[in-house]
Coordinates of C-alpha atoms in Angstrom, one line a residue:
M19 CA -19.7 -29.2 24.0
A20 CA -22.5 -27.4 25.9
D21 CA -25.3 -25.7 24.1
G22 CA -24.3 -22.3 25.5
E23 CA -20.8 -22.7 24.1
A24 CA -22.0 -23.8 20.7
G25 CA -24.4 -20.8 20.7
V26 CA -21.6 -18.3 21.4
Y27 CA -19.5 -19.8 18.6
R28 CA -22.5 -19.6 16.2
E29 CA -22.9 -15.9 17.2
F30 CA -19.2 -15.4 16.5
K31 CA -19.5 -17.0 13.0
A32 CA -22.6 -14.9 12.2
L33 CA -20.8 -11.7 13.2
A34 CA -17.7 -12.7 11.3
E35 CA -19.8 -13.3 8.1
A36 CA -21.4 -9.9 8.5
A37 CA -18.1 -8.2 9.1
D38 CA -16.5 -9.9 6.1
R39 CA -19.3 -8.5 3.8
K40 CA -18.7 -5.0 5.1
F41 CA -14.9 -5.5 4.7
A42 CA -15.4 -6.6 1.0
R43 CA -17.4 -3.4 0.3
A44 CA -14.7 -1.2 1.9
R45 CA -11.9 -3.1 0.1
D46 CA -13.4 -2.7 -3.3
L47 CA -13.8 1.1 -3.1
P48 CA -11.0 3.3 -4.3
L49 CA -8.9 5.0 -1.7
Y50 CA -9.8 8.5 -3.0
G51 CA -13.0 10.5 -3.5
G52 CA -15.1 9.5 -0.5
G53 CA -16.4 6.1 0.6
D54 CA -14.8 6.3 4.0
H55 CA -18.2 5.5 5.6
H56 CA -17.8 1.9 4.4
S57 CA -14.5 1.6 6.1
R58 CA -16.0 3.0 9.4
K59 CA -18.8 0.4 9.2
A60 CA -16.2 -2.4 8.7
F61 CA -14.2 -1.1 11.6
K62 CA -17.3 -1.1 13.8
A63 CA -18.2 -4.7 12.8
Y64 CA -14.7 -6.0 13.5
T65 CA -14.5 -4.1 16.8
R66 CA -17.7 -5.8 17.9
L67 CA -16.3 -9.2 16.8
W68 CA -13.0 -8.6 18.6
R69 CA -14.7 -7.7 21.8
L70 CA -16.8 -10.8 21.7
Q71 CA -13.7 -13.0 21.5
Q72 CA -12.2 -11.1 24.4
E73 CA -15.1 -11.4 26.7
R74 CA -16.3 -14.9 25.8
R75 CA -13.0 -16.5 24.9
R76 CA -13.4 -19.6 27.0
E77 CA -16.8 -20.4 25.6
L78 CA -15.6 -19.8 22.1
V79 CA -12.6 -22.1 22.5
A80 CA -14.8 -24.8 23.9
G81 CA -17.2 -24.3 21.1
G82 CA -14.6 -24.8 18.4
L83 CA -12.8 -21.5 17.9
R84 CA -9.4 -22.0 16.2
R85 CA -6.4 -19.8 16.3
W86 CA -6.4 -18.9 12.6
E87 CA -9.9 -17.5 12.9
I88 CA -8.6 -15.0 15.5
G89 CA -5.7 -14.3 13.2
E90 CA -8.1 -13.6 10.3
V91 CA -10.0 -11.1 12.4
A92 CA -6.8 -9.3 13.6
S93 CA -5.5 -9.4 10.0
R94 CA -8.6 -7.7 8.7
I95 CA -8.3 -5.0 11.3
G96 CA -4.7 -4.4 10.3
Q97 CA -5.7 -4.2 6.7
L98 CA -8.4 -1.6 7.6
Y99 CA -5.8 0.4 9.5
Y100 CA -3.4 0.3 6.5
A101 CA -6.2 1.4 4.1
R102 CA -7.0 4.3 6.4
Y103 CA -3.4 5.3 6.3
L104 CA -3.4 5.3 2.5
R105 CA -6.6 7.3 2.5
T106 CA -5.7 9.9 5.2
A107 CA -1.9 9.7 5.5
E108 CA -2.2 9.6 9.3
P109 CA 0.9 8.0 11.0
R110 CA -1.4 6.7 13.7
S111 CA -3.1 4.4 11.2
L112 CA 0.1 3.0 9.8
V113 CA 1.3 2.3 13.4
G114 CA -2.0 0.6 14.1
A115 CA -1.5 -1.8 11.2
Y116 CA 2.0 -2.6 12.3
V117 CA 0.9 -3.3 15.9
F118 CA -1.8 -5.8 14.8
Y119 CA 0.4 -7.5 12.3
E120 CA 3.3 -7.8 14.8
A121 CA 0.9 -9.3 17.3
I122 CA -0.4 -11.8 14.8
Y123 CA 3.1 -12.8 13.8
S124 CA 4.5 -13.1 17.3
R125 CA 1.6 -15.3 18.4
G126 CA 1.8 -17.5 15.3
Y127 CA -1.9 -17.4 14.6
F128 CA -1.4 -18.8 11.1
G129 CA 1.3 -21.2 12.2
A130 CA 1.4 -25.0 11.6
T131 CA -0.7 -25.9 14.7
A132 CA -3.3 -23.3 13.8
G133 CA -4.5 -25.4 10.8
A134 CA -4.6 -28.8 12.5
E135 CA -7.9 -30.3 11.5
G136 CA -9.3 -33.7 11.8
G137 CA -11.0 -35.6 9.0
G138 CA -10.3 -35.9 5.3
G139 CA -10.5 -32.2 4.7
G140 CA -7.7 -31.4 7.2
R141 CA -4.9 -31.2 4.5
H142 CA -7.0 -28.9 2.3
Q143 CA -7.8 -26.7 5.3
A144 CA -4.2 -26.5 6.2
L145 CA -3.2 -25.4 2.7
L146 CA -5.8 -22.6 2.8
I147 CA -4.4 -21.4 6.1
R148 CA -0.9 -21.6 4.6
Y149 CA -2.0 -19.2 1.8
K150 CA -3.4 -16.9 4.4
E151 CA -0.1 -16.9 6.2
L152 CA 1.8 -16.1 3.0
R153 CA -0.5 -13.2 2.1
F154 CA -0.3 -11.9 5.7
I155 CA 3.5 -11.8 5.7
A156 CA 3.5 -10.0 2.4
R157 CA 1.2 -7.3 3.8
F158 CA 3.3 -7.1 7.0
L159 CA 6.4 -6.6 4.9
V160 CA 4.9 -3.6 3.1
V161 CA 3.9 -1.9 6.4
A162 CA 7.4 -2.6 7.9
M163 CA 9.1 -1.1 4.9
L164 CA 7.0 2.0 5.1
M165 CA 7.9 2.3 8.8
R166 CA 11.6 1.8 7.9
R167 CA 11.9 -1.2 10.4
A168 CA 15.0 -2.6 8.7
E169 CA 15.4 -5.5 11.1
A170 CA 11.8 -6.5 10.9
V171 CA 11.9 -6.4 7.1
D172 CA 15.0 -8.6 6.9
H173 CA 13.4 -11.1 9.3
L174 CA 10.1 -11.2 7.5
A175 CA 11.8 -11.5 4.1
G176 CA 13.7 -14.5 5.4
R177 CA 10.6 -16.0 6.9
L178 CA 8.7 -15.6 3.6
R179 CA 11.4 -17.4 1.7
A180 CA 11.5 -20.2 4.2
L181 CA 7.7 -20.5 4.2
V182 CA 7.6 -20.8 0.4
E183 CA 10.2 -23.6 0.5
E184 CA 8.3 -25.3 3.3
S185 CA 5.1 -25.1 1.3
K186 CA 6.6 -26.6 -1.8
A187 CA 7.9 -29.5 0.2
A188 CA 4.7 -30.0 2.2
Y189 CA 2.4 -29.7 -0.9
P190 CA 4.4 -31.0 -3.9
K191 CA 1.3 -31.2 -6.1
T192 CA 0.5 -27.5 -5.5
N193 CA 2.0 -24.8 -7.8
F194 CA 3.6 -22.0 -5.9
K195 CA 5.0 -20.3 -9.0
E196 CA 3.2 -17.1 -8.2
W197 CA 5.0 -16.9 -4.8
K198 CA 8.3 -17.6 -6.4
Q199 CA 7.7 -14.5 -8.5
V200 CA 6.8 -12.6 -5.4
L201 CA 10.2 -13.6 -3.8
Q202 CA 12.0 -12.4 -6.9
E203 CA 10.2 -9.1 -6.8
L204 CA 11.0 -8.8 -3.1
G205 CA 14.7 -9.5 -3.7
R206 CA 15.0 -6.8 -6.4
F207 CA 13.1 -4.3 -4.3
L208 CA 15.2 -4.8 -1.1
K209 CA 18.4 -4.7 -3.2
A210 CA 17.4 -1.4 -4.9
D211 CA 16.2 0.1 -1.6
G212 CA 19.2 -1.2 0.3
A213 CA 21.3 1.8 -0.6
Y214 CA 19.2 3.9 1.9
K215 CA 19.6 1.4 4.8
G216 CA 20.8 3.2 7.9
S217 CA 20.6 6.6 6.2
R218 CA 18.3 9.4 7.2
S219 CA 14.6 8.9 6.6
L220 CA 13.1 10.2 3.3
R221 CA 10.4 11.9 5.4
Y222 CA 10.7 15.5 6.4
D223 CA 12.0 16.0 9.9
N224 CA 11.5 19.2 11.9
L225 CA 14.9 18.7 13.5
F226 CA 16.6 19.1 10.1
D227 CA 14.2 20.6 7.7
S228 CA 12.8 24.2 7.9
Y229 CA 9.1 24.8 7.5
P230 CA 8.5 26.2 4.0
S231 CA 6.6 29.1 5.4
N232 CA 9.7 30.2 7.3
L233 CA 11.7 30.7 4.0
A234 CA 11.9 34.3 2.9
S235 CA 11.3 33.3 -0.7
I236 CA 8.0 31.7 0.2
A237 CA 6.8 33.9 3.1
R238 CA 6.4 37.0 0.9
F239 CA 3.6 35.3 -1.0
H240 CA 1.6 34.5 2.1
S241 CA 0.3 38.0 2.4
K242 CA -1.7 37.4 -0.8
R243 CA -2.6 33.8 -0.7
V244 CA -1.7 30.8 1.5
L245 CA -1.7 27.5 -0.4
K246 CA -1.2 24.1 1.2
L247 CA -0.3 20.8 -0.3
K248 CA -3.5 18.7 0.5
E249 CA -3.7 16.1 -2.3
A250 CA -1.2 14.0 -4.3
V251 CA -1.6 11.5 -7.0
L252 CA 1.4 9.1 -7.3
T253 CA 1.6 6.6 -10.2
S254 CA 4.2 4.8 -12.2
Y255 CA 4.1 2.5 -15.3
R256 CA 7.3 1.1 -16.6
R257 CA 8.4 -2.1 -18.2
N258 CA 10.1 -4.5 -15.7
E259 CA 10.0 -1.9 -13.0
V260 CA 11.2 -2.7 -9.4
K261 CA 8.1 -3.3 -7.3
F262 CA 6.7 -5.4 -4.5
T263 CA 3.0 -6.4 -4.7
E264 CA 1.5 -3.2 -6.2
L265 CA 4.0 -0.8 -4.6
T266 CA 6.6 0.3 -7.0
L267 CA 10.0 1.7 -5.8
D268 CA 9.3 5.1 -7.4
T269 CA 5.9 5.6 -5.6
F270 CA 7.3 4.0 -2.4
R271 CA 10.1 6.7 -2.2
M272 CA 7.8 9.6 -3.3
L273 CA 5.2 8.6 -0.7
Q274 CA 7.7 9.0 2.1
C275 CA 9.0 12.3 0.7
L276 CA 5.5 13.8 1.1
E277 CA 5.3 13.0 4.8
W278 CA 6.5 14.5 8.1
E279 CA 8.4 12.3 10.6
P280 CA 6.3 12.2 13.8
T281 CA 8.0 14.0 16.6
G282 CA 7.0 11.6 19.3
S283 CA 8.3 8.1 19.8
Y284 CA 6.0 5.2 19.0
Q285 CA 4.9 3.7 22.3
I286 CA 3.5 0.5 21.2
A287 CA 2.3 -2.4 23.4
A288 CA 0.6 -5.6 22.4
K289 CA -0.4 -7.5 25.5
E290 CA -2.5 -10.5 26.4
L291 CA -5.7 -10.2 28.4
T292 CA -4.9 -11.1 32.0
E293 CA -7.1 -13.3 34.1
N294 CA -7.0 -13.3 37.9
G295 CA -3.7 -11.3 37.8
T296 CA -1.9 -13.8 35.6
V297 CA -1.0 -13.5 31.9
S298 CA -3.1 -15.8 29.7
D299 CA -1.4 -18.6 27.8
Q300 CA -0.4 -17.4 24.3
S301 CA -0.8 -21.0 23.0
G302 CA -4.5 -20.5 23.0
P303 CA -6.6 -18.0 20.9
S304 CA -5.7 -14.4 21.7
G305 CA -7.2 -12.3 24.3
L306 CA -6.5 -8.5 23.9
I307 CA -4.3 -6.5 21.7
D308 CA -3.9 -3.0 23.1
I309 CA -2.4 -0.1 21.2
H310 CA -0.8 2.7 23.2
L311 CA 0.3 5.6 21.1
S312 CA 2.0 8.7 22.5
T313 CA 0.0 11.9 22.2
E314 CA 2.9 13.5 20.4
I315 CA 2.3 11.4 17.3
S316 CA -0.4 13.9 16.3
D317 CA 1.8 16.9 17.0
G318 CA -0.3 20.0 16.1
S319 CA 2.8 22.0 15.4
L320 CA 3.5 19.8 12.3
P321 CA 1.6 20.3 9.1
S322 CA -0.7 17.5 8.2
N323 CA 0.5 15.0 5.6
P324 CA -1.2 15.4 2.2
Q325 CA -3.7 12.7 1.2
K326 CA -2.2 10.5 -1.4
A327 CA -3.9 8.4 -4.2
I328 CA -1.4 5.7 -5.2
I329 CA -2.4 4.2 -8.5
Y330 CA -0.7 1.1 -9.8
H331 CA -0.4 0.8 -13.6
P332 CA -3.3 2.9 -14.6
T333 CA -4.6 3.4 -18.1
V334 CA -4.6 7.0 -19.3
S335 CA -8.4 7.2 -19.0
H336 CA -8.3 5.8 -15.5
L337 CA -5.6 8.3 -14.4
L338 CA -7.6 11.3 -15.8
A339 CA -10.8 10.0 -14.1
V340 CA -8.9 9.9 -10.8
L341 CA -7.5 13.4 -11.2
A342 CA -11.0 14.7 -12.1
T343 CA -12.5 13.1 -9.0
I344 CA -9.9 14.6 -6.7
C345 CA -10.1 18.0 -8.3
E346 CA -13.9 18.1 -7.7
E347 CA -13.2 17.9 -3.9
L348 CA -10.2 20.2 -3.9
S349 CA -10.5 23.3 -1.7
Q350 CA -9.5 26.7 -2.9
D351 CA -6.4 26.9 -0.7
S352 CA -5.1 23.4 -1.8
I353 CA -2.4 22.3 -4.1
L354 CA -2.6 19.1 -6.1
L355 CA 0.7 17.3 -6.7
I356 CA 0.9 14.8 -9.6
Y357 CA 3.8 12.5 -9.8
I358 CA 4.1 10.3 -12.9
S359 CA 7.0 7.9 -13.5
A360 CA 6.8 6.4 -17.0
S361 CA 8.7 5.7 -20.1
G362 CA 8.4 7.8 -23.2
C363 CA 8.7 4.9 -25.5
T364 CA 6.4 2.0 -26.2
E365 CA 7.7 -1.5 -26.4
Q366 CA 7.2 -1.4 -30.1
N367 CA 9.2 1.8 -30.4
M368 CA 12.0 0.4 -28.3
A369 CA 12.2 -2.7 -30.5
S370 CA 12.1 -0.5 -33.6
Q371 CA 14.9 1.8 -32.3
K372 CA 17.0 -1.3 -31.4
Y373 CA 16.5 -2.7 -34.9
A374 CA 17.2 0.6 -36.5
S375 CA 20.5 1.0 -34.6
S376 CA 21.6 -2.5 -35.6
S377 CA 20.6 -2.0 -39.2
S378 CA 22.0 1.5 -39.7
S379 CA 24.2 0.3 -42.5
H380 CA 21.1 -0.5 -44.7
A381 CA 19.7 2.2 -46.9
T382 CA 16.1 1.2 -46.0
T383 CA 16.4 2.1 -42.4
A384 CA 15.6 5.8 -42.8
S385 CA 12.5 5.1 -44.8
A386 CA 11.3 2.3 -42.5
F387 CA 11.4 4.6 -39.5
P388 CA 10.4 8.2 -40.6
I389 CA 11.0 11.1 -38.3
D390 CA 7.8 13.0 -37.5
K391 CA 7.4 16.7 -36.8
P392 CA 8.2 17.8 -33.3
N393 CA 4.5 18.9 -32.6
S394 CA 3.0 15.8 -34.1
H395 CA 1.2 13.4 -31.8
M396 CA 3.0 10.6 -33.6
S397 CA 6.3 11.9 -32.2
S398 CA 8.0 9.6 -29.7
D399 CA 9.3 12.4 -27.5
N400 CA 6.2 14.4 -26.6
H401 CA 4.2 11.9 -24.4
L402 CA 4.4 9.3 -21.7
W403 CA 3.4 5.7 -22.3
L404 CA 1.0 4.1 -19.8
G405 CA 0.1 0.7 -21.2
P406 CA 0.9 -3.0 -21.5
R407 CA 2.6 -4.7 -24.4
G408 CA 1.8 -3.2 -27.7
S409 CA 1.8 0.1 -29.4
G410 CA 0.7 3.5 -28.1
G411 CA -2.5 5.2 -29.2
P412 CA -4.9 5.4 -26.3
N413 CA -2.0 4.5 -23.9
N414 CA -0.2 7.8 -24.6
L415 CA -0.5 10.6 -22.1
Y416 CA 0.2 14.0 -23.7
P417 CA 0.8 17.3 -22.0
E418 CA -2.5 18.6 -23.4
D419 CA -4.4 15.9 -21.4
L420 CA -3.4 17.7 -18.2
I421 CA -4.3 21.2 -19.2
P422 CA -7.9 21.0 -17.7
F423 CA -6.3 20.4 -14.3
T424 CA -4.2 23.6 -14.4
R425 CA -7.3 25.5 -13.4
Y426 CA -6.3 24.4 -9.9
P427 CA -2.9 25.1 -8.2
L428 CA -0.9 22.3 -9.6
F429 CA 2.6 20.9 -8.9
L430 CA 3.6 18.4 -11.6
V431 CA 6.6 16.0 -11.3
I432 CA 7.4 13.9 -14.4
D433 CA 10.0 11.3 -14.0
S434 CA 10.8 10.3 -17.6
E435 CA 13.2 10.8 -20.5
N436 CA 10.4 12.8 -22.1
S437 CA 9.8 15.1 -19.1
H438 CA 10.9 18.1 -21.2
A439 CA 7.6 17.8 -23.2
F440 CA 5.7 18.7 -20.1
K441 CA 7.6 21.9 -19.3
A442 CA 5.4 25.1 -19.2
G443 CA 5.4 26.8 -22.5
H444 CA 7.0 23.9 -24.3
T445 CA 3.8 22.8 -26.1

């Protein structure tokens, strides 16, 4: 190995460590209420790193660059694109994540040969790369599901199942119980979502759906004040709910219902860097991944998608803090949509009701489970339950908790058996 080649590889490693630190700061920030400058810094760092491996690829390979290291860089770029999509709801960012993930998968950056290492630590290194591959496919699945790529989802789901089985056989002393649970969640999610396979997208389509401003019942209000849906908070908290990773089926469907289908086709290309007019060998570390998006994807004739904060299993205090943060930055012409899917009964109440119904013949049942007044905070039908195992208390969300946010134009969607408690004028 020449000194120059070793120096280039050391430069790559130093830039990778700096980019990883920026990525960690961007990843730890919530996807609402500012903080986008950390994401931009991370993008800039990984762009520099990506260009270095493009321009000095031969020296890097000779210096010791391995395929999984390029896959790690590309995966981080894909994650940043996906985070930007969650922050801004731009279709371009979701497509960017899909392109990078598809390129990583098709080139097998995390494949078996990517982790071939010499020495005693080779097996441990290969196991770490296997975990990277499992996490990568799970992320790719989420993006493919959001883009409604049914064939890709089926293929990736099959690959994930096969990879878990291969991992159990290759590393019998390693516990893959967590990934078995992931596969169970994925199976339930795909089965529940399968009813929509081949049907029309849940997103609005200007070929089928009228613009709200064109409706006579809405247009008459525009002379006084024009309001636009700019922000949405989507959350769900149910016992044994259908989910994959931290995306529940309820929020997955609602997220799509709040977006417009882009009018242009996705013109996506991922190609290798050519050298002397020939395509480079894909068995080596990657050269270039280009993203070509049609200009129509940002069609100015379509309304922009509202920004969405997706919160997985929040506490009541966390949910209220998120709403307060978003309302602080809400403009005067904006509408805030709040979607909450939750049960109205705690686990303790459900167990009590089950016991009460099975013991209805006993005279003690009525006294053991007294009926509270309708307006009492102890009533089981005037709140939502956002909490883990146990009783209610701080985990109960009451209609009164949302009253401060009615100072802003608010659209409230409650998906619960207790939704009646949140009707205007009910409390």
